[in-house]
Each structure stands twice: as structure tokens, then as C-alpha cells.
GROMACS .gro file of C-alpha atoms in nm:
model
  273
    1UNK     CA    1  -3.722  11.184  -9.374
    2UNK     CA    2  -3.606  11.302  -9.716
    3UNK     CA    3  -3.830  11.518  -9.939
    4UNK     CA    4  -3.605  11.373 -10.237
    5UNK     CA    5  -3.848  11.202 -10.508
    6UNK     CA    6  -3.753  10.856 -10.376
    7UNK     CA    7  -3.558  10.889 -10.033
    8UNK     CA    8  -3.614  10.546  -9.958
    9UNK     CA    9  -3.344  10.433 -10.220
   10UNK     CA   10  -3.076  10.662 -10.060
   11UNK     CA   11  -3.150  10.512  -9.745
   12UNK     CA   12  -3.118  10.109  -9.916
   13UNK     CA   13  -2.748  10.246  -9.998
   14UNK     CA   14  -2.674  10.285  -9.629
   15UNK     CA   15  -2.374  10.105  -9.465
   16UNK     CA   16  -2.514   9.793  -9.372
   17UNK     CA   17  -2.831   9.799  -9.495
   18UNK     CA   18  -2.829   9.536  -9.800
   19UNK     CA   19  -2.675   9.303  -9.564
   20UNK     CA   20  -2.994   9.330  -9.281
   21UNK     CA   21  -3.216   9.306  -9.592
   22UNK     CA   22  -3.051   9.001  -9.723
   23UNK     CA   23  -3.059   8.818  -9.408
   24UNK     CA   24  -3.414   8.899  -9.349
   25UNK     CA   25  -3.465   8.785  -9.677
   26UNK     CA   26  -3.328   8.448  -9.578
   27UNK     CA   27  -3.467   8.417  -9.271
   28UNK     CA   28  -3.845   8.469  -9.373
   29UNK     CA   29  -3.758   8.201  -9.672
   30UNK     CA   30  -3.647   7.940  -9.446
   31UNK     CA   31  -3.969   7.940  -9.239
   32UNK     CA   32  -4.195   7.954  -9.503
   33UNK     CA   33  -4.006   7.634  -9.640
   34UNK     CA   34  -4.101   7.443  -9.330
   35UNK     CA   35  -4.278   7.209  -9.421
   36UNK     CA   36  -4.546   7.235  -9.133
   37UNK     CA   37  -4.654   7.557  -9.323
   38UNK     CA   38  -4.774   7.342  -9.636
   39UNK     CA   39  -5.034   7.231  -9.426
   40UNK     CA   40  -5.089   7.414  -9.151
   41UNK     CA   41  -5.035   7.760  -9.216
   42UNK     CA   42  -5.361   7.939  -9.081
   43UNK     CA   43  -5.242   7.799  -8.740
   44UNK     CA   44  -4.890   7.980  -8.746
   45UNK     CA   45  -5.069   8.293  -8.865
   46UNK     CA   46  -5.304   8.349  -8.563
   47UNK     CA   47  -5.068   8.254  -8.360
   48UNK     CA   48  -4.840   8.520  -8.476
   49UNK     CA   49  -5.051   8.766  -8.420
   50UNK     CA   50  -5.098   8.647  -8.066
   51UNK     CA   51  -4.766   8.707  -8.015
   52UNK     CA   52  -4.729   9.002  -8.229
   53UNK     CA   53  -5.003   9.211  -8.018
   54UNK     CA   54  -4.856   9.059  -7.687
   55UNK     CA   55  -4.506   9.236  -7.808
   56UNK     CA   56  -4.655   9.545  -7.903
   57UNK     CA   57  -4.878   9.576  -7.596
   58UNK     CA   58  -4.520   9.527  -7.403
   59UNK     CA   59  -4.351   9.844  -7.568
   60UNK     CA   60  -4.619  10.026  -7.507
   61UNK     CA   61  -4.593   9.950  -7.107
   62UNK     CA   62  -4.873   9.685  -7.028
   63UNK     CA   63  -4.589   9.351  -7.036
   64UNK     CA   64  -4.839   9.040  -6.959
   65UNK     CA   65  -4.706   8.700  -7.010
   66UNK     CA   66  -4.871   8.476  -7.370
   67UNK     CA   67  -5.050   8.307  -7.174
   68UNK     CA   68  -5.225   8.553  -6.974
   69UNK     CA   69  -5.291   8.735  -7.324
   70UNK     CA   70  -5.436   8.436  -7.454
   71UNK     CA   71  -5.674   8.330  -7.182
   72UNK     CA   72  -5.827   8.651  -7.118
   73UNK     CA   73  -6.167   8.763  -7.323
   74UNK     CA   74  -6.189   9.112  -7.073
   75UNK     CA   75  -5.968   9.400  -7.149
   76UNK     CA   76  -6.160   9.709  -7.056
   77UNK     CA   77  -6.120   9.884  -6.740
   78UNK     CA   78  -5.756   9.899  -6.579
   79UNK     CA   79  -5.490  10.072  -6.857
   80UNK     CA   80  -5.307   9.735  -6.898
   81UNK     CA   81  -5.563   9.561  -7.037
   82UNK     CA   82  -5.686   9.879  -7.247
   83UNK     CA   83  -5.326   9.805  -7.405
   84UNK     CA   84  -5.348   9.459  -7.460
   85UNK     CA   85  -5.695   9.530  -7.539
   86UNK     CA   86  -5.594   9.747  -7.822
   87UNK     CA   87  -5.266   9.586  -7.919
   88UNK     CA   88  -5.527   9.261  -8.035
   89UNK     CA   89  -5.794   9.426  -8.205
   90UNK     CA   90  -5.488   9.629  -8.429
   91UNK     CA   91  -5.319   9.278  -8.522
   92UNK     CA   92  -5.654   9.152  -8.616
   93UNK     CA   93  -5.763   9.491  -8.767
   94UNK     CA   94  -5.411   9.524  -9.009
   95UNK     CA   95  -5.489   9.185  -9.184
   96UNK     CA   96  -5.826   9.403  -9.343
   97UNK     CA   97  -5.652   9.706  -9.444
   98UNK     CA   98  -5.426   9.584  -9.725
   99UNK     CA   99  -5.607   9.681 -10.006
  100UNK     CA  100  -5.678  10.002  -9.917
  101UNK     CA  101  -5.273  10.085  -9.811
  102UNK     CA  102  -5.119  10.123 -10.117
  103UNK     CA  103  -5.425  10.404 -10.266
  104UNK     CA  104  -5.496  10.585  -9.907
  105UNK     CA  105  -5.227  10.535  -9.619
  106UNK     CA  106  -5.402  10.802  -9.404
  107UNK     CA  107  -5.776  10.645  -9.370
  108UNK     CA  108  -5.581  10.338  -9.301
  109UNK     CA  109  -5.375  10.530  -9.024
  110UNK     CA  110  -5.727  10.676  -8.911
  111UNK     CA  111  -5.881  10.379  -8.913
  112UNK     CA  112  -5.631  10.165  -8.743
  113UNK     CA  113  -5.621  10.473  -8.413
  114UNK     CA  114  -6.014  10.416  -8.414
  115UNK     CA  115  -5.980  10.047  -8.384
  116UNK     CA  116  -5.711  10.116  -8.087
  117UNK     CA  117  -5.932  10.316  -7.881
  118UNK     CA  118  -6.235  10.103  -7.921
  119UNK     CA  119  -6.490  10.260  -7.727
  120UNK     CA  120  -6.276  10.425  -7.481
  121UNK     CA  121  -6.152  10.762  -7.608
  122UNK     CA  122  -6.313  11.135  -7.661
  123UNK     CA  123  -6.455  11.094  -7.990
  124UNK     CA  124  -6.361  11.396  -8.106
  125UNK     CA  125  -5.967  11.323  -8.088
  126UNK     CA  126  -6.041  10.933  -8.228
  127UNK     CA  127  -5.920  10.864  -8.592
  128UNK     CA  128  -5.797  11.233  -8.704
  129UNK     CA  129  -5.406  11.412  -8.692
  130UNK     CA  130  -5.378  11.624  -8.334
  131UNK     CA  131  -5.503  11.981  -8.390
  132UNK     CA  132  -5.263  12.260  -8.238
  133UNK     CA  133  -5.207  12.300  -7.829
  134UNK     CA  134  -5.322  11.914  -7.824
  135UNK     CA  135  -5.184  11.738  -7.586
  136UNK     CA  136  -5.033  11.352  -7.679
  137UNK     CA  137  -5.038  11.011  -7.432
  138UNK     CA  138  -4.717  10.855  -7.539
  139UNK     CA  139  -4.552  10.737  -7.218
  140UNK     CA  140  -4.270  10.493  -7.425
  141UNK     CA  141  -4.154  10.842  -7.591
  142UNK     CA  142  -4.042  11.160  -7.453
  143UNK     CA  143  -3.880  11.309  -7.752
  144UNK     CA  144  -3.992  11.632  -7.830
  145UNK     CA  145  -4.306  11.663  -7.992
  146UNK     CA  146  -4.366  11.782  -8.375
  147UNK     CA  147  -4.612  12.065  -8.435
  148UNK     CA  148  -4.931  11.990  -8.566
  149UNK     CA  149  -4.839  12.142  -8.859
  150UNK     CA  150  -4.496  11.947  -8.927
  151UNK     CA  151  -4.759  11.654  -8.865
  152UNK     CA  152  -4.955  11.740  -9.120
  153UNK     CA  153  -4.695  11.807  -9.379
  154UNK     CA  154  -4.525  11.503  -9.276
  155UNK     CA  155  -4.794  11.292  -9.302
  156UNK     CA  156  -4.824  11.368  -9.615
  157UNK     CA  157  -4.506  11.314  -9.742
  158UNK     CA  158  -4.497  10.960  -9.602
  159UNK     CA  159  -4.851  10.921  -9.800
  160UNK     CA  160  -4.706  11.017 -10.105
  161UNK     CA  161  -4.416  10.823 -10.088
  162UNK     CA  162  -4.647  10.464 -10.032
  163UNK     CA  163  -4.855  10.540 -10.310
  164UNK     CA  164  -4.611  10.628 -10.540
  165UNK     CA  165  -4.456  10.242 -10.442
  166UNK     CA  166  -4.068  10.244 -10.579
  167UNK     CA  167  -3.802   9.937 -10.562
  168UNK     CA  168  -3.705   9.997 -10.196
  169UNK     CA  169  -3.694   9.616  -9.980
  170UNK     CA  170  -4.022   9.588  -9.757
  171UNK     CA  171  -3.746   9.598  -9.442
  172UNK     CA  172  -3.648  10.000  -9.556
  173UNK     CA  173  -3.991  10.012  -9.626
  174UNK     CA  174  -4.161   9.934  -9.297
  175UNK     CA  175  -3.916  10.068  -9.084
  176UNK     CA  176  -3.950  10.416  -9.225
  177UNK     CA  177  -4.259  10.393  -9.173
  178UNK     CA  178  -4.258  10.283  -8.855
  179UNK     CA  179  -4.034  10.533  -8.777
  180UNK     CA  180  -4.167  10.825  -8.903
  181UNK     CA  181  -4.527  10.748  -8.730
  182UNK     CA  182  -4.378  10.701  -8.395
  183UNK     CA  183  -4.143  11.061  -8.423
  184UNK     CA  184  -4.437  11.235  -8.530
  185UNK     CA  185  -4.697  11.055  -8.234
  186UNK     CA  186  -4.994  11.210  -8.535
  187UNK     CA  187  -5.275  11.088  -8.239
  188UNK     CA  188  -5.358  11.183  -7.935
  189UNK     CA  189  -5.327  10.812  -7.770
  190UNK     CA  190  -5.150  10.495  -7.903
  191UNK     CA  191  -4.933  10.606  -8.135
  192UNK     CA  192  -4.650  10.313  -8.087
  193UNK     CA  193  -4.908  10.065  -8.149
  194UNK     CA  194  -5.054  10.223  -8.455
  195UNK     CA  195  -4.685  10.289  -8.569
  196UNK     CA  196  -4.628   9.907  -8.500
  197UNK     CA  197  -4.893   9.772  -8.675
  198UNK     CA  198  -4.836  10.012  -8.985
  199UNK     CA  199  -4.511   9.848  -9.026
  200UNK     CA  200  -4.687   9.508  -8.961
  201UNK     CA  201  -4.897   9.627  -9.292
  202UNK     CA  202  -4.613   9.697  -9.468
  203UNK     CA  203  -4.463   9.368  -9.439
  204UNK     CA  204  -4.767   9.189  -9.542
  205UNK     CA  205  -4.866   9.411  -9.850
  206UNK     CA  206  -4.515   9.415 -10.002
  207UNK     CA  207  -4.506   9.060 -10.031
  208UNK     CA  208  -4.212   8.970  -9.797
  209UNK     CA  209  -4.453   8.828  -9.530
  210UNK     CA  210  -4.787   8.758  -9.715
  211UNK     CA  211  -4.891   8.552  -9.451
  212UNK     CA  212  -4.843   8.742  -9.186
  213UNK     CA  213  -4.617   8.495  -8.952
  214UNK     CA  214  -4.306   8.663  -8.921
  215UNK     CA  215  -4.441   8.956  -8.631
  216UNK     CA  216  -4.156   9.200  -8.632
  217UNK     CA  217  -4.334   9.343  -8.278
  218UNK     CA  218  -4.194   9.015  -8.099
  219UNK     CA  219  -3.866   9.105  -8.212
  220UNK     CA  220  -3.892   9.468  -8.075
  221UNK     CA  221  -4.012   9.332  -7.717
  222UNK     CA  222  -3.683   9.085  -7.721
  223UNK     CA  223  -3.461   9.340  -7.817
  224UNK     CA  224  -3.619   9.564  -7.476
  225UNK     CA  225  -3.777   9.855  -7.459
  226UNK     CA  226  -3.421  10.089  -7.427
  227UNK     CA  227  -3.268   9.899  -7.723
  228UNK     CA  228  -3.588  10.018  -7.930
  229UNK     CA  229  -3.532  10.370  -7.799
  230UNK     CA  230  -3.185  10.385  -7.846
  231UNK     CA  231  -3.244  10.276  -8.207
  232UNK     CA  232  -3.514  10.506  -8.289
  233UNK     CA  233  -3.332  10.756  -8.168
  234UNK     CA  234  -3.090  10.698  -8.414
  235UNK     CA  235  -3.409  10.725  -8.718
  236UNK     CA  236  -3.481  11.069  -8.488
  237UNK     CA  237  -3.115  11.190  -8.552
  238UNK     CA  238  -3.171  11.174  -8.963
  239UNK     CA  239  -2.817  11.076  -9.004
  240UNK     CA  240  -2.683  10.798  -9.203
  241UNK     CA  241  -2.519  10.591  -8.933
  242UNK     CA  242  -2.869  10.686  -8.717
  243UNK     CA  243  -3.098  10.532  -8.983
  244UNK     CA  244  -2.894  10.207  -9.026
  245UNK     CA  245  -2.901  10.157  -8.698
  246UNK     CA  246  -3.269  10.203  -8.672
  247UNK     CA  247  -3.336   9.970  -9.029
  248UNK     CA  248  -3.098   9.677  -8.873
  249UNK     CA  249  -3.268   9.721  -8.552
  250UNK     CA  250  -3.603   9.630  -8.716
  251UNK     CA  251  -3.427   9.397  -8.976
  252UNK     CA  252  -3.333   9.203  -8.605
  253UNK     CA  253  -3.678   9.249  -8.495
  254UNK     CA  254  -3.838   9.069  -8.786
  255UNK     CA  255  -3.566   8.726  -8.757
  256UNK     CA  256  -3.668   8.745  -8.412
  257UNK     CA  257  -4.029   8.665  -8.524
  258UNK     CA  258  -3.923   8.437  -8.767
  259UNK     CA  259  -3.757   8.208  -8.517
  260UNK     CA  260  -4.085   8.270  -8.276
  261UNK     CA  261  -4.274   8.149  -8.545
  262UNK     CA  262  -4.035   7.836  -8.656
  263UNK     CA  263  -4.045   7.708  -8.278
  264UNK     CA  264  -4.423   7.711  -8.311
  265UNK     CA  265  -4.396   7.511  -8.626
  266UNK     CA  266  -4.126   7.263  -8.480
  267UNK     CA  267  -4.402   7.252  -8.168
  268UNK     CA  268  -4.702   7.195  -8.436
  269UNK     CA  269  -4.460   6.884  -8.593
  270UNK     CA  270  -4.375   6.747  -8.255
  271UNK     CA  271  -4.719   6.707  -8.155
  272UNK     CA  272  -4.816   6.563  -8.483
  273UNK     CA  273  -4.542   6.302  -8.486
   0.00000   0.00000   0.00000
């Protein structure tokens, strides 16, 4: 990521990228003109984040089917559920955050790894950066690992660059975001959940999806696990055609959740016909 004073407008001028913002742009409009949503709206946002944490739990390896999400009320125990598990109380957890984003993106970051690890992790790793010589759980990525010190100064930057706010679209936004969290794996465990439901926060605090409904993670467990690789690789790569690739990846991510969340409503209209 840049250390310019606003990097994220360089990266809005990318090849490409007004075109994935516009069309998210259109596609999050449409569903929040169904007209379902005038009336049932608190509906299509829990179940969105049903489905969001059921994606999310996917990518990160533990790929249980709605249904089996939905049902269950135990997730301790075997590492699949601690996933799931974790993947539900971050969806839940994000909604509570927004306030504090915008004025302290690292105690949200902290808070959101404590909520992930529940009761289940040292306590003396939960909620804080990795030290030096740490070693990281990260199964979905084998990239080579930042220092602790890069973290750190990293971290920072992508601190700064919230608060300070700017003109960039939510989609640059969040996918930077999401990006830059999951190259630099700041935790010692679930750091492509956290990353996930950063950019989740993103989407709902900018405005673009104030009602949380349109769960980009869906979109990233359609697209498969190597697709979101091969995309990220291409945010790890820094270079221009490497970051579009990454931003339309997401921008495809979020549609993706949009149409989830539009079949709901159709299903919502259907059974109230």
C-alpha cells in the first residue's frame, strides 16, 4: 500500500476500477429498491449475516452447508465448528463497532480478534499485533509472512488512512482494507475472518450498505477459495493491473451478495403472496 497522503485515489484511477464501482453501485441500489425491503428489512439483514459468516467460515477451511450453520447452537470443540463458531459471533460483533471505526481502527481490529477466539485462545496472544519470532495459524495463506515490525508500521498506516476518511468509493475502500489485513495476518489466529469482517465494516460505515444485506463474504466463497487467492495475490504484487484485479474481484464478491440477498427477498414475497 502507498504511503502517498491519499493512495486510495490513485488506486480509484486504476484500469477498470470506476466501472466495478459503478456496477456495484447499481447492484446494491436495485436491491434496496425491492420493495420487500420497505417492510421487511430486519429479516434480509440477519439473514445476511447468516450467510455472510457461513462464507467466511468457508475461506477459512470449515465449508458447512446454511443449513447446518443455521441449526446448530454448539460450536466449541472440533476446529470446524471453532470456525463457524467464530465466523458468527464476528458478523454479529461488526454491526457494534461502527462508531468507533472511523476514530480508532485498531481497538476495533483488537476487538473484533478477541471476539473470534472467544474463549479458546492463549490470552496473552488474544486482541494485540504478533510480537517478533511469533508464530501465525493462517492455513488459507502461505505467502510469506511480514515482520512484526512491518506489521506495526503497516498497521498504522492503514489507521491513518481511515481516520483521515477521503472521497475514495466504499468498494476501493474495503478491499484495501481487506487486503492489507489479510497480507499482513497482524494475529496470531483468524486473520481472514477478521480481515473479512473489517471489510464487512467498511461497507456498512461508508454508507454503501447501511443495512448490512449485501455480504461481500458470500461472494468470496462463490468465486472459490483459488479465485480469492489468485486475486489477492494480485493486491500482494502492489502493481496496478494486481490491485484491479484484486478491487474487481471484491467488487464481484459484493453483486454476488446482492443477488443472495434479492433471492431471499423474492423468497420473503413468494411466501407472502
Amino acid at each position: 500500500m502507498s504511503s502517498a497522503s491519499d493512495p486510495l485515489v490513485a488506486v480509484t484511477g486504476l484500469p477498470g476500477v470506476a466501472d466495478s464501482v459503478d456496477s456495484v453501485r447499481k447492484a446494491v441500489d436495485r436491491v434496496y429498491g425491492h420493495r420487500v425491503m420497505r417492510r421487511r428489512s430486519g429479516e434480509i439483514t440477519s439473514e445476511a449475516a447468516l450467510r455472510g459468516a457461513r462464507g467466511s467460515a468457508a475461506l477459512s477451511g470449515a465449508d458447512w452447508a446454511l443449513e447446518e450453520v443455521r441449526r446448530r447452537t454448539d460450536f466449541g470443540a472440533e476446529p470446524e465448528a471453532l470456525t463457524v463458531g467464530a465466523a458468527l459471533r464476528l458478523t454479529a460483533e461488526a454491526g457494534q463497532l461502527l462508531s468507533i471505526w472511523r476514530q480508532s481502527p485498531l481497538r476495533v481490529l483488537a476487538r473484533l480478534h478477541l471476539v473470534a477466539c472467544g474463549s479458546t485462545a492463549d490470552g496473552d496472544v488474544v486482541g494485540r499485533p504478533r510480537l517478533a519470532g511469533e508464530p501465525v495459524d493462517e492455513p488459507l495463506v502461505r505467502l510469506p509472512l511480514p515482520s512484526a515490525e512491518e506489521v506495526a508500521g503497516r498497521l498504522d498506516g492503514l489507521s491513518r488512512l481511515v481516520i483521515a476518511g477521503g472521497s475514495a468509493p466504499a468498494l476501493v475502500t474495503a478491499a484495501v482494507v481487506h487486503g492489507e489485513l489479510l497480507a499482513l495476518r497482524p494475529f496470531a489466529t483468524h486473520n481472514g475472518l477478521v480481515a473479512r469482517a473489517a471489510e464487512r465494516i467498511v461497507l456498512i460505515n461508508s454508507g454503501l450498505d447501511p443495512k448490512a444485506i449485501c455480504p461481500a463474504e458470500v461472494g468470496h466463497a462463490e468465486q472459490g477459495r483459488e479465485a480469492y487467492l489468485a486475486a489477492f495475490e494480485g493486491y500482494v504484487s502492489g502493481t496496478r493491473e494486481g490491485m484491479a484485479a484484486w478491487i474487481a474481484h471484491c467488487g464481484r464478491a459484493i453483486e454476488l451478495g446482492v443477488r443472495e440477498s434479492t433471492a431471499v427477498c423474492e423468497a420473503l414475497q413468494r411466501g407472502a403472496a
